[in-house]
XYZ file of N, CA and C in Angstrom:
642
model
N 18.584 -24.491 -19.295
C 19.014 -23.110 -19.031
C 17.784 -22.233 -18.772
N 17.872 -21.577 -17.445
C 16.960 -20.892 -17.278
C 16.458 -19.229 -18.628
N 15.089 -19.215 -18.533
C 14.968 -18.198 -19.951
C 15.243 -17.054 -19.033
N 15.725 -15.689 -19.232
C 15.439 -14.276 -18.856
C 13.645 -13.981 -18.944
N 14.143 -13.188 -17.729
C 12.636 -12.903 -17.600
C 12.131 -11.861 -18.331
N 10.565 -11.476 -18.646
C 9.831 -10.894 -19.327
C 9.014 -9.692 -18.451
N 9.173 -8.603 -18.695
C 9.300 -7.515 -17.340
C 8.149 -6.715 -18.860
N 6.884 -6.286 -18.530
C 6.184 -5.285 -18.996
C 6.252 -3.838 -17.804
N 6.489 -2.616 -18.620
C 6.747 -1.580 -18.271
C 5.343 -0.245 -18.526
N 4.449 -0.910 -17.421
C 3.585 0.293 -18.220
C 3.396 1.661 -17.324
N 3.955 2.458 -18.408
C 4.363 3.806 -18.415
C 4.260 4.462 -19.537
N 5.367 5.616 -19.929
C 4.939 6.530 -20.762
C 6.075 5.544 -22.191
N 6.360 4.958 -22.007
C 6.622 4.243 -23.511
C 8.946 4.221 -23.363
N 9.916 4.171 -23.916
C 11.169 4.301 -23.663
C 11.521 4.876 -24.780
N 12.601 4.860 -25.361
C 13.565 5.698 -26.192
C 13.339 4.590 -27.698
N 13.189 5.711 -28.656
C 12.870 4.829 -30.430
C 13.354 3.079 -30.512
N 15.100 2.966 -29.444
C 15.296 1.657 -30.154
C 14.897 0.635 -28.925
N 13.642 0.825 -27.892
C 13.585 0.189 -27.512
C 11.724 0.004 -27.535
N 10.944 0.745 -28.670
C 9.608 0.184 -28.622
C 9.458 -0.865 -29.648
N 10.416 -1.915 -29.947
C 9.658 -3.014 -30.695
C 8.998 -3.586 -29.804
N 7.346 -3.526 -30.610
C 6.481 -4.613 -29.775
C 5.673 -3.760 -28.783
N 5.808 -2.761 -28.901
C 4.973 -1.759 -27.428
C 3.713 -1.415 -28.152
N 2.615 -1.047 -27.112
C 1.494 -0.996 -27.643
C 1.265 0.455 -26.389
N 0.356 1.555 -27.088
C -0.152 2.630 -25.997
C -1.223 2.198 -26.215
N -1.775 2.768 -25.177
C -3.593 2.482 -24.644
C -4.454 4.128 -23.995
N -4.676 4.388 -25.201
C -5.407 5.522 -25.583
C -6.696 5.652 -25.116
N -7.352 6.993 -24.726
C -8.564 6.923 -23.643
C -9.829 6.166 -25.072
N -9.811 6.257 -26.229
C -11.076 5.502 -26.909
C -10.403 4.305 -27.670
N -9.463 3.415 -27.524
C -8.682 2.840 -27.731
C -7.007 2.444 -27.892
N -6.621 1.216 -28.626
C -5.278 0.639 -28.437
C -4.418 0.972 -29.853
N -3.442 1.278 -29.755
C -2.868 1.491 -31.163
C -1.180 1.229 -30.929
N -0.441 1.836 -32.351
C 0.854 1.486 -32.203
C 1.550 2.686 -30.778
N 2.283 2.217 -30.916
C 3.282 3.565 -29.249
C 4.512 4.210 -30.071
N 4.209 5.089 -29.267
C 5.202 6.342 -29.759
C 6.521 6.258 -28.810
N 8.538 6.898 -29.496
C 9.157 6.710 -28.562
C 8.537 7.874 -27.183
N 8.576 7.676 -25.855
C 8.548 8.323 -24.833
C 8.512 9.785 -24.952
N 7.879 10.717 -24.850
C 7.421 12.157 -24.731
C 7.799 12.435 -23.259
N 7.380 11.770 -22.277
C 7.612 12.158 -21.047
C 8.887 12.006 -19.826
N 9.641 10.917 -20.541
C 10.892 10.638 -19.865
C 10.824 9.542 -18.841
N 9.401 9.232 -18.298
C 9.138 8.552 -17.117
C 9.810 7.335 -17.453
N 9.285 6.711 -18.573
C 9.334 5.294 -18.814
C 10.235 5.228 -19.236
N 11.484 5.938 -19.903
C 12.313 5.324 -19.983
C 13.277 5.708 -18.872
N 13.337 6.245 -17.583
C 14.351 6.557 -16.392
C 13.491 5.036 -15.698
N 12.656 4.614 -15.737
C 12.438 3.273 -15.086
C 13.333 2.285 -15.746
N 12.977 2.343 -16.945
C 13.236 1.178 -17.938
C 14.876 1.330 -17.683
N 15.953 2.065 -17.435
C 17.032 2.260 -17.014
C 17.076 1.691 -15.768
N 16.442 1.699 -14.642
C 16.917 1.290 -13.784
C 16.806 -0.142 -13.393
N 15.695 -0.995 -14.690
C 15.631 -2.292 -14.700
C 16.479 -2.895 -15.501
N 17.159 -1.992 -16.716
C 17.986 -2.494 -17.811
C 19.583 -2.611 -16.321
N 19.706 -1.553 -15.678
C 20.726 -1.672 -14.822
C 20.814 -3.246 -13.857
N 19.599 -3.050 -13.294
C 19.168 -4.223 -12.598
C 19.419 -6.035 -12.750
N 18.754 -5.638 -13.963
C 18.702 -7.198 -14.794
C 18.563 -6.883 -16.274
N 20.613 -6.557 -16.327
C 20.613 -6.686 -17.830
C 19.789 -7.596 -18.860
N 19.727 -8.852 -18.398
C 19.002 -9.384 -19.525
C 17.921 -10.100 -19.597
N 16.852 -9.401 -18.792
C 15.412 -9.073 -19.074
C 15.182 -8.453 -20.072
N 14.249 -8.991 -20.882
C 13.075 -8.554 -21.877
C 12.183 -6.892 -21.190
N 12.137 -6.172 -22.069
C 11.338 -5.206 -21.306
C 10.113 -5.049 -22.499
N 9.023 -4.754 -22.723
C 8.164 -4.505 -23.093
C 7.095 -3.468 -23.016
N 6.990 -2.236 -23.686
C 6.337 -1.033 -22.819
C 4.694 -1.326 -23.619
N 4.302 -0.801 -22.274
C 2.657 -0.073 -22.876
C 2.263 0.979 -22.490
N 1.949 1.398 -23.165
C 2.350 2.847 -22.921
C 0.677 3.786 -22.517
N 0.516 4.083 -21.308
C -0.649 4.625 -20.968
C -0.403 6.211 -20.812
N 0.816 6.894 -20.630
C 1.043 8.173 -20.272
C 1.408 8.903 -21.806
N 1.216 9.762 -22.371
C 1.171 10.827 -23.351
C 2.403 11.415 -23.339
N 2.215 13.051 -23.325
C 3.213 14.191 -23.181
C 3.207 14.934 -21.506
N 2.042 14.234 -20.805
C 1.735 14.447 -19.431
C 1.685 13.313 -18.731
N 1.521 13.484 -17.212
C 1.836 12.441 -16.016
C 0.148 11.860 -15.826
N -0.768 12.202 -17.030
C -2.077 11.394 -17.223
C -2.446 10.807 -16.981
N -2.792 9.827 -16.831
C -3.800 8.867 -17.264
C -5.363 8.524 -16.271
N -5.784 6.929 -16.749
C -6.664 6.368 -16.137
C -6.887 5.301 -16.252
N -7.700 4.729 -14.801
C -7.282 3.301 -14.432
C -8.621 1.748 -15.923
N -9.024 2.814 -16.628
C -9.105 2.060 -17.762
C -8.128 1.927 -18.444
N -7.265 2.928 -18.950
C -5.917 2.733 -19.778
C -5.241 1.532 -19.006
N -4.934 1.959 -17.523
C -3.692 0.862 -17.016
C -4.457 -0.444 -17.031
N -6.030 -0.686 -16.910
C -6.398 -2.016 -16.373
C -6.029 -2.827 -17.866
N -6.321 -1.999 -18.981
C -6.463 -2.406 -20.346
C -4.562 -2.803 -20.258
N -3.777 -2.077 -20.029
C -1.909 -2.726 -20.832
C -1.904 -3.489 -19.841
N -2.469 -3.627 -18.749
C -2.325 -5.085 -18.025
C -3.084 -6.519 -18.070
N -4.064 -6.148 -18.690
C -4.810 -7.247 -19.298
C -3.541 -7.423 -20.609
N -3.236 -6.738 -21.719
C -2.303 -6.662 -23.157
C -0.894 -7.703 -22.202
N -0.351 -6.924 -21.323
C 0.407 -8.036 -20.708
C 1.160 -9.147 -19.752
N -0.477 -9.510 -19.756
C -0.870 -10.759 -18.878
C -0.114 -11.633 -19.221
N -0.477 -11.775 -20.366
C 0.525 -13.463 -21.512
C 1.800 -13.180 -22.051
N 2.026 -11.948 -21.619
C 3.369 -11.972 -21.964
C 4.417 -11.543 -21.451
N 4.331 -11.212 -20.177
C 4.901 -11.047 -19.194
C 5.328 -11.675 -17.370
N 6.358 -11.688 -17.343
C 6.364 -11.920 -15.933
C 6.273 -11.593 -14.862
N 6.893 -10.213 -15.341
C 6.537 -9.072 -13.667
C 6.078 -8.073 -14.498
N 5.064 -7.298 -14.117
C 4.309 -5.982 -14.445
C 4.811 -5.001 -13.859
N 5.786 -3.816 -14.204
C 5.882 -3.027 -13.187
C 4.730 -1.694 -13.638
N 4.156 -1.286 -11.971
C 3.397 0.256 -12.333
C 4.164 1.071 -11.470
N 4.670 1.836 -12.211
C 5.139 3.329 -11.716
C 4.458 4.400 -11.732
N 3.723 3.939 -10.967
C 2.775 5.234 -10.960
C 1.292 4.703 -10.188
N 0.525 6.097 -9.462
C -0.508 5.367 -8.517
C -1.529 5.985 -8.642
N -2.938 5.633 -8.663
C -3.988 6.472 -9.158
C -4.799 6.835 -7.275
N -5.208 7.785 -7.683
C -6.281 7.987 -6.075
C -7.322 7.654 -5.884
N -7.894 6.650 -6.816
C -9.452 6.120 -6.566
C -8.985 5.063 -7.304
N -9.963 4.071 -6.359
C -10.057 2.507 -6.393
C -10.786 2.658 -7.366
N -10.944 1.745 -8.466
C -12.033 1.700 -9.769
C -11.820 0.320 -10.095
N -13.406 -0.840 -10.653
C -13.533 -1.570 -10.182
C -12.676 -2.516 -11.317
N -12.589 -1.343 -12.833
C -12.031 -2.310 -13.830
C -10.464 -1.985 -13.592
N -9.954 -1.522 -12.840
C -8.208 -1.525 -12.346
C -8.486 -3.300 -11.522
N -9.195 -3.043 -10.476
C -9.364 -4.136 -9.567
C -9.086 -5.624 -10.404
N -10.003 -5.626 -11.132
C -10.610 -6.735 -11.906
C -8.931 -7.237 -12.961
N -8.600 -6.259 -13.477
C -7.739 -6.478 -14.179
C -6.104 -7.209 -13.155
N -5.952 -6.028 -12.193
C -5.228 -6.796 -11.899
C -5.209 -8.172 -11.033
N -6.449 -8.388 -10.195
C -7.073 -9.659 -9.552
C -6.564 -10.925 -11.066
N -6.832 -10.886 -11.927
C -6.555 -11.731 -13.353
C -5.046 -12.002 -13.371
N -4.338 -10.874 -13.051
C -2.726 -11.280 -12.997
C -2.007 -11.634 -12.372
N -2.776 -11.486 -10.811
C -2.070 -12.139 -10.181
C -2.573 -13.654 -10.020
N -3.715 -13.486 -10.511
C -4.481 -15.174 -10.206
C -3.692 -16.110 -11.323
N -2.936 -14.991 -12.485
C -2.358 -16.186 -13.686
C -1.003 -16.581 -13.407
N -0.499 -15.388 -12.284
C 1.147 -15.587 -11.831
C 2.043 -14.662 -11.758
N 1.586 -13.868 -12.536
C 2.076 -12.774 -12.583
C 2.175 -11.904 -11.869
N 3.592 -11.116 -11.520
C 4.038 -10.158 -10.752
C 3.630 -8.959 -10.404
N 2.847 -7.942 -10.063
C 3.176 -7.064 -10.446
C 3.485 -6.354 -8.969
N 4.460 -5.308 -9.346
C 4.858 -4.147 -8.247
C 4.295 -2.840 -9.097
N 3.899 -2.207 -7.570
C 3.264 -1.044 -7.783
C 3.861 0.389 -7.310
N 4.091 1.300 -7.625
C 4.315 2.355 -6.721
C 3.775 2.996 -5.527
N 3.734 3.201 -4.515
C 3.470 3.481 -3.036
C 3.574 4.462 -3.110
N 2.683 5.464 -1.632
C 3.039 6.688 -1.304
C 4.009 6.777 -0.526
N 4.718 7.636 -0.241
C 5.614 7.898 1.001
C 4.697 8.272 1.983
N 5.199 7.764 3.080
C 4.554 7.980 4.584
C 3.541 9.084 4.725
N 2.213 8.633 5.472
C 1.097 9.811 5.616
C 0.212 10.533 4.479
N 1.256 9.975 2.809
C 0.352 10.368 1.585
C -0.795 9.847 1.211
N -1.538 9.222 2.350
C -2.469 8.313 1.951
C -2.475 6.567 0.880
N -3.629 6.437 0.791
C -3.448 5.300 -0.572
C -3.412 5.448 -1.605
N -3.059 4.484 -2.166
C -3.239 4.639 -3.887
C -3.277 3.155 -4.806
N -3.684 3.156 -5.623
C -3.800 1.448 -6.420
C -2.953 2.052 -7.504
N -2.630 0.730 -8.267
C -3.122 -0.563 -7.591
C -2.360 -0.836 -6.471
N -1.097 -0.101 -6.095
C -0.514 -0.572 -5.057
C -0.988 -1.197 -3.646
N -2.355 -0.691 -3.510
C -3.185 -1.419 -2.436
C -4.098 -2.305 -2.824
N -3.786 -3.093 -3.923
C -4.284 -4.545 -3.755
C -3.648 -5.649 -3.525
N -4.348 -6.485 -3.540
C -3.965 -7.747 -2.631
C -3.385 -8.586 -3.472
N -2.201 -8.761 -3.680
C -1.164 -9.766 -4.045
C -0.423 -8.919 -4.726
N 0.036 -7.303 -4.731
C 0.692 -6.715 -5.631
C 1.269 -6.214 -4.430
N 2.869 -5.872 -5.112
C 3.741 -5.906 -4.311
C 3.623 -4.013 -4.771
N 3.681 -3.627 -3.308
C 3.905 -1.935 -2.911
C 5.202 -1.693 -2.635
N 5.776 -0.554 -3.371
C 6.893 -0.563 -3.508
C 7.302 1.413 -3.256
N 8.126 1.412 -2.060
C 8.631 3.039 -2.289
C 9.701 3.177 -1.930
N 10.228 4.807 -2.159
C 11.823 4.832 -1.930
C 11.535 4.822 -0.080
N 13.171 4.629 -0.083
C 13.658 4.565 1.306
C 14.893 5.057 1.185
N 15.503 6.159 1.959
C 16.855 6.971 1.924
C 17.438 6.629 2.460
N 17.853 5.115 3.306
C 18.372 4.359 3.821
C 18.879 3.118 3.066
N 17.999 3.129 1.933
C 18.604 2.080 1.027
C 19.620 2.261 0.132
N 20.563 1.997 0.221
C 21.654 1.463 -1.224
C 21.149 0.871 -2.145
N 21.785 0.855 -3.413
C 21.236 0.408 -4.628
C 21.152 -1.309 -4.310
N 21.883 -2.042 -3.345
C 21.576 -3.252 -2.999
C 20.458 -3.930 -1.957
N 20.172 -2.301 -1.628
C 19.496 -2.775 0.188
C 18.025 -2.759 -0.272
N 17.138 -3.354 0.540
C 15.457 -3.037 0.872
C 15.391 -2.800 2.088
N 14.129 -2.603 2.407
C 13.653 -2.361 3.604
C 12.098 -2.745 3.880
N 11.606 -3.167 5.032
C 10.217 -3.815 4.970
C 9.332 -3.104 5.980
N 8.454 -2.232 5.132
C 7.294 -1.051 5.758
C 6.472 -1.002 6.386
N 5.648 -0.566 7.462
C 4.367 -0.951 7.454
C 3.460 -1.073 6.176
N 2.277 -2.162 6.609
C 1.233 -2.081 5.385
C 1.155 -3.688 4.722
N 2.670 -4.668 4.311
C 4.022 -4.050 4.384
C 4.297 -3.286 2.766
N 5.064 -2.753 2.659
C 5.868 -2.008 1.779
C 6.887 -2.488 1.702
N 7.522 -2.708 0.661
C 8.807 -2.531 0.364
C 9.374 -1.798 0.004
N 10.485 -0.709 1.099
C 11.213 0.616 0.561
C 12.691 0.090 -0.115
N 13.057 0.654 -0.650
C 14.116 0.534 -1.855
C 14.859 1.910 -2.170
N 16.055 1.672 -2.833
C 16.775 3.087 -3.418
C 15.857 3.823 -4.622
N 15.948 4.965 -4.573
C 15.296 5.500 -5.682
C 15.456 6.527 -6.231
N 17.142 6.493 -6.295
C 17.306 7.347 -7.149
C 17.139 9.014 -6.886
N 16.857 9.257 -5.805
C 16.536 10.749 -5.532
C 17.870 11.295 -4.698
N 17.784 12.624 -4.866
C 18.705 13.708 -5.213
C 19.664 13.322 -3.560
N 19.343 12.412 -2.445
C 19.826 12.772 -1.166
C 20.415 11.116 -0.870
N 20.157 10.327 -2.521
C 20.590 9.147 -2.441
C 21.895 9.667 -4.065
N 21.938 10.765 -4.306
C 23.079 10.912 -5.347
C 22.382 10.574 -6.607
N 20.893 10.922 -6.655
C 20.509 10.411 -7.943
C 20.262 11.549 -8.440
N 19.775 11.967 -10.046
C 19.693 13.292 -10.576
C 18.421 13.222 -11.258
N 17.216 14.247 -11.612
C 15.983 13.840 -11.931
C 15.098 13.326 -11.130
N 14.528 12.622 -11.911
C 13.088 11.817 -11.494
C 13.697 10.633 -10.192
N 12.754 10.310 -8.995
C 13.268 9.838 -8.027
C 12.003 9.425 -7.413
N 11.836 9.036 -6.149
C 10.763 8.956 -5.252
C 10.213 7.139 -5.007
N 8.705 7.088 -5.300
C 7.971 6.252 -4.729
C 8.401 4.941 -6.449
N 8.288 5.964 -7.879
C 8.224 5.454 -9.142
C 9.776 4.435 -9.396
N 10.688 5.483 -9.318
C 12.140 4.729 -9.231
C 12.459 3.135 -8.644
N 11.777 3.584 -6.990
C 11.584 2.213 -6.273
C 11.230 1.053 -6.703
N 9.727 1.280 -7.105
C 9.327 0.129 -7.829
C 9.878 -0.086 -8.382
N 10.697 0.429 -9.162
C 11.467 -0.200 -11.016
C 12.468 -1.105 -9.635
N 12.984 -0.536 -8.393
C 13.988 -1.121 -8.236
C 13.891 -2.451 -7.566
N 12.473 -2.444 -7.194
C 11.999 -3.808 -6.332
C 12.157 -4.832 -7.344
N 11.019 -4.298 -8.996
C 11.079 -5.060 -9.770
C 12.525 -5.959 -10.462
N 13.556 -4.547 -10.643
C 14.883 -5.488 -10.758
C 15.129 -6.198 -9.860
N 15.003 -6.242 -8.218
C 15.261 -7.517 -7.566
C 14.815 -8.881 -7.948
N 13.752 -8.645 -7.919
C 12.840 -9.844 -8.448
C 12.955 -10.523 -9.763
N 13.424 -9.998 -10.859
C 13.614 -9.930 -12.105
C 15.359 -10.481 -11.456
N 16.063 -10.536 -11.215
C 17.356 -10.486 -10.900
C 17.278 -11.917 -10.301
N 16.075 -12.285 -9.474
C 15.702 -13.288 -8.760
C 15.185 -14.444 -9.424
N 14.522 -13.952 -10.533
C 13.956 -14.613 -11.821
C 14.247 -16.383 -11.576
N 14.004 -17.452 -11.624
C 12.675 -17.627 -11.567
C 12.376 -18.061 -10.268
N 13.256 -18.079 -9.392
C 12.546 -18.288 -7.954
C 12.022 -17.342 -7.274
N 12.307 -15.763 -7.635
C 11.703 -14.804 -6.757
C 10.287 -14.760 -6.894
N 9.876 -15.670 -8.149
C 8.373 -15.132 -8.190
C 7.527 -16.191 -7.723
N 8.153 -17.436 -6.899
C 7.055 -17.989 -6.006
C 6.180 -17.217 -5.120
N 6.892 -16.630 -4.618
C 6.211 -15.965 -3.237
C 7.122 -14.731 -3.198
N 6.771 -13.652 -4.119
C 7.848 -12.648 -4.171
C 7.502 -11.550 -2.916
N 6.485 -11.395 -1.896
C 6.883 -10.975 -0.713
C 7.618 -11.449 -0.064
N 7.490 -12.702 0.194
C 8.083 -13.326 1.424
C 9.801 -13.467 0.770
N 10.177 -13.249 -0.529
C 11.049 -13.568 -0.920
C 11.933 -12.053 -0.659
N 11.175 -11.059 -1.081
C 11.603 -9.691 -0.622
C 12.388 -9.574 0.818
N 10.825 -9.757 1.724
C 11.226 -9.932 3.184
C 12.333 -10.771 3.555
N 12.899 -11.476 3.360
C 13.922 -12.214 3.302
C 14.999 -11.755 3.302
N 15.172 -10.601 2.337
C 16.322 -10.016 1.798
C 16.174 -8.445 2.245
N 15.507 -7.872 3.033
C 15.282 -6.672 3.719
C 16.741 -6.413 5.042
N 17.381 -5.279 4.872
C 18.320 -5.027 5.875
C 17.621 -4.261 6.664
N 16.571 -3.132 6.682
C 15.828 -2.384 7.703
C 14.307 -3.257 7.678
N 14.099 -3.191 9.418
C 13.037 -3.478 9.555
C 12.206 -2.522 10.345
N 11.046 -1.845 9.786
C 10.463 -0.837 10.269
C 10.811 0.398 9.163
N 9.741 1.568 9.674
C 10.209 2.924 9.501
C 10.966 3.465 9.797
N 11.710 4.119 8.737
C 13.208 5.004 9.235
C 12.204 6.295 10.716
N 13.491 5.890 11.226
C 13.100 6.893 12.661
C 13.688 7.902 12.648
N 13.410 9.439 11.873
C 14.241 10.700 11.974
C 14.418 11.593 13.650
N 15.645 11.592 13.799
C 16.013 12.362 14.863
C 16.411 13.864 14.756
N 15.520 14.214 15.635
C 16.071 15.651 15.386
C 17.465 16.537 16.560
């Protein structure tokens, strides 16, 4: 019998009955995690609990009472869960390449591990880790249904996300997506993560950029 997969969530931490086992990663060190202050992590952690009910989720928690952080905090809960995880999701994207983000995640994907990243929407420039090499970039697309993808330049994978013009309420955008790529994959568990681009691409109904007409 295949096991459920093991999905680390690093973000701002989820709701009291779901931090057994979470660790935050504090700018002068690692300690126990607090439930969620910011809401982020747990409107992800919802849309993977939706996804693939019965995935393991695991938070580490790099975000505070603000949309913070730094790419020492994230390189550090992704090194924490390397070994214990299967897909890494980051919701969230920093604006400078830094070499210990690099390093850290180069290690996870070299051990097998998944991770999807959050993307900009079109023309917002870059951001990591979503622009490294073997991590899957992930943003909304207003063309997607909660079943559909779509395959980007770059490539990207656009996805539903939850925002206000897809019927979603709150938090939405590039962050949502990822959680929602990750439930594919997690949903896909354990074959999606041979080759979880090409496995994506596979399952993409739009190909290209949505083309707005005026």
């Amino acid at each position: 019998m295949t096991r459920a997969p093991r999905i680390g969530v690093v973000d701002s931490g989820g709701p009291p009955d779901a931090m057994t086992g979470a660790r935050a990663f504090h700018p002068r060190g690692d300690g126990p995690a607090r439930p969620d202050r910011l809401g982020h992590g747990s409107a992800v952690a919802a849309v993977l609990a939706r996804a693939a009910p019965g995935a393991a989720l695991l938070h580490a928690q790099v975000f505070d009472a603000t949309p913070v952080t730094s790419a020492d905090r994230v390189a550090r809960a992704v090194e924490w869960l390397v070994p214990r995880a299967d897909i890494i999701l980051l919701s969230l994207g920093l604006a400078t390449d830094r070499p210990v983000l690099r390093a850290a995640c180069d290690r996870a994907v070299a051990a097998g591990v998944c991770l999807v990243a959050a993307a900009p929407a079109r023309a917002a420039g870059t951001c990591w880790p979503a622009a490294y090499p073997g991590v899957v970039a992930a943003t909304g697309d207003a063309r997607c249904d909660w079943d559909e993808l779509s395959w980007l330049p770059g490539p990207v994978v656009g996805a539903w996300c939850g925002s206000p013009e897809r019927g979603g309420r709150g938090m939405g955008g590039a962050s949502l997506a990822a959680a929602r790529v990750a439930g594919h994959l997690a949903a896909g568990f354990p074959g999606a993560l041979a080759d979880p681009a090409a496995w994506l691409a596979a399952r993409c109904r739009f190909l290209g950029p949505e083309r707005r007409r005026g």
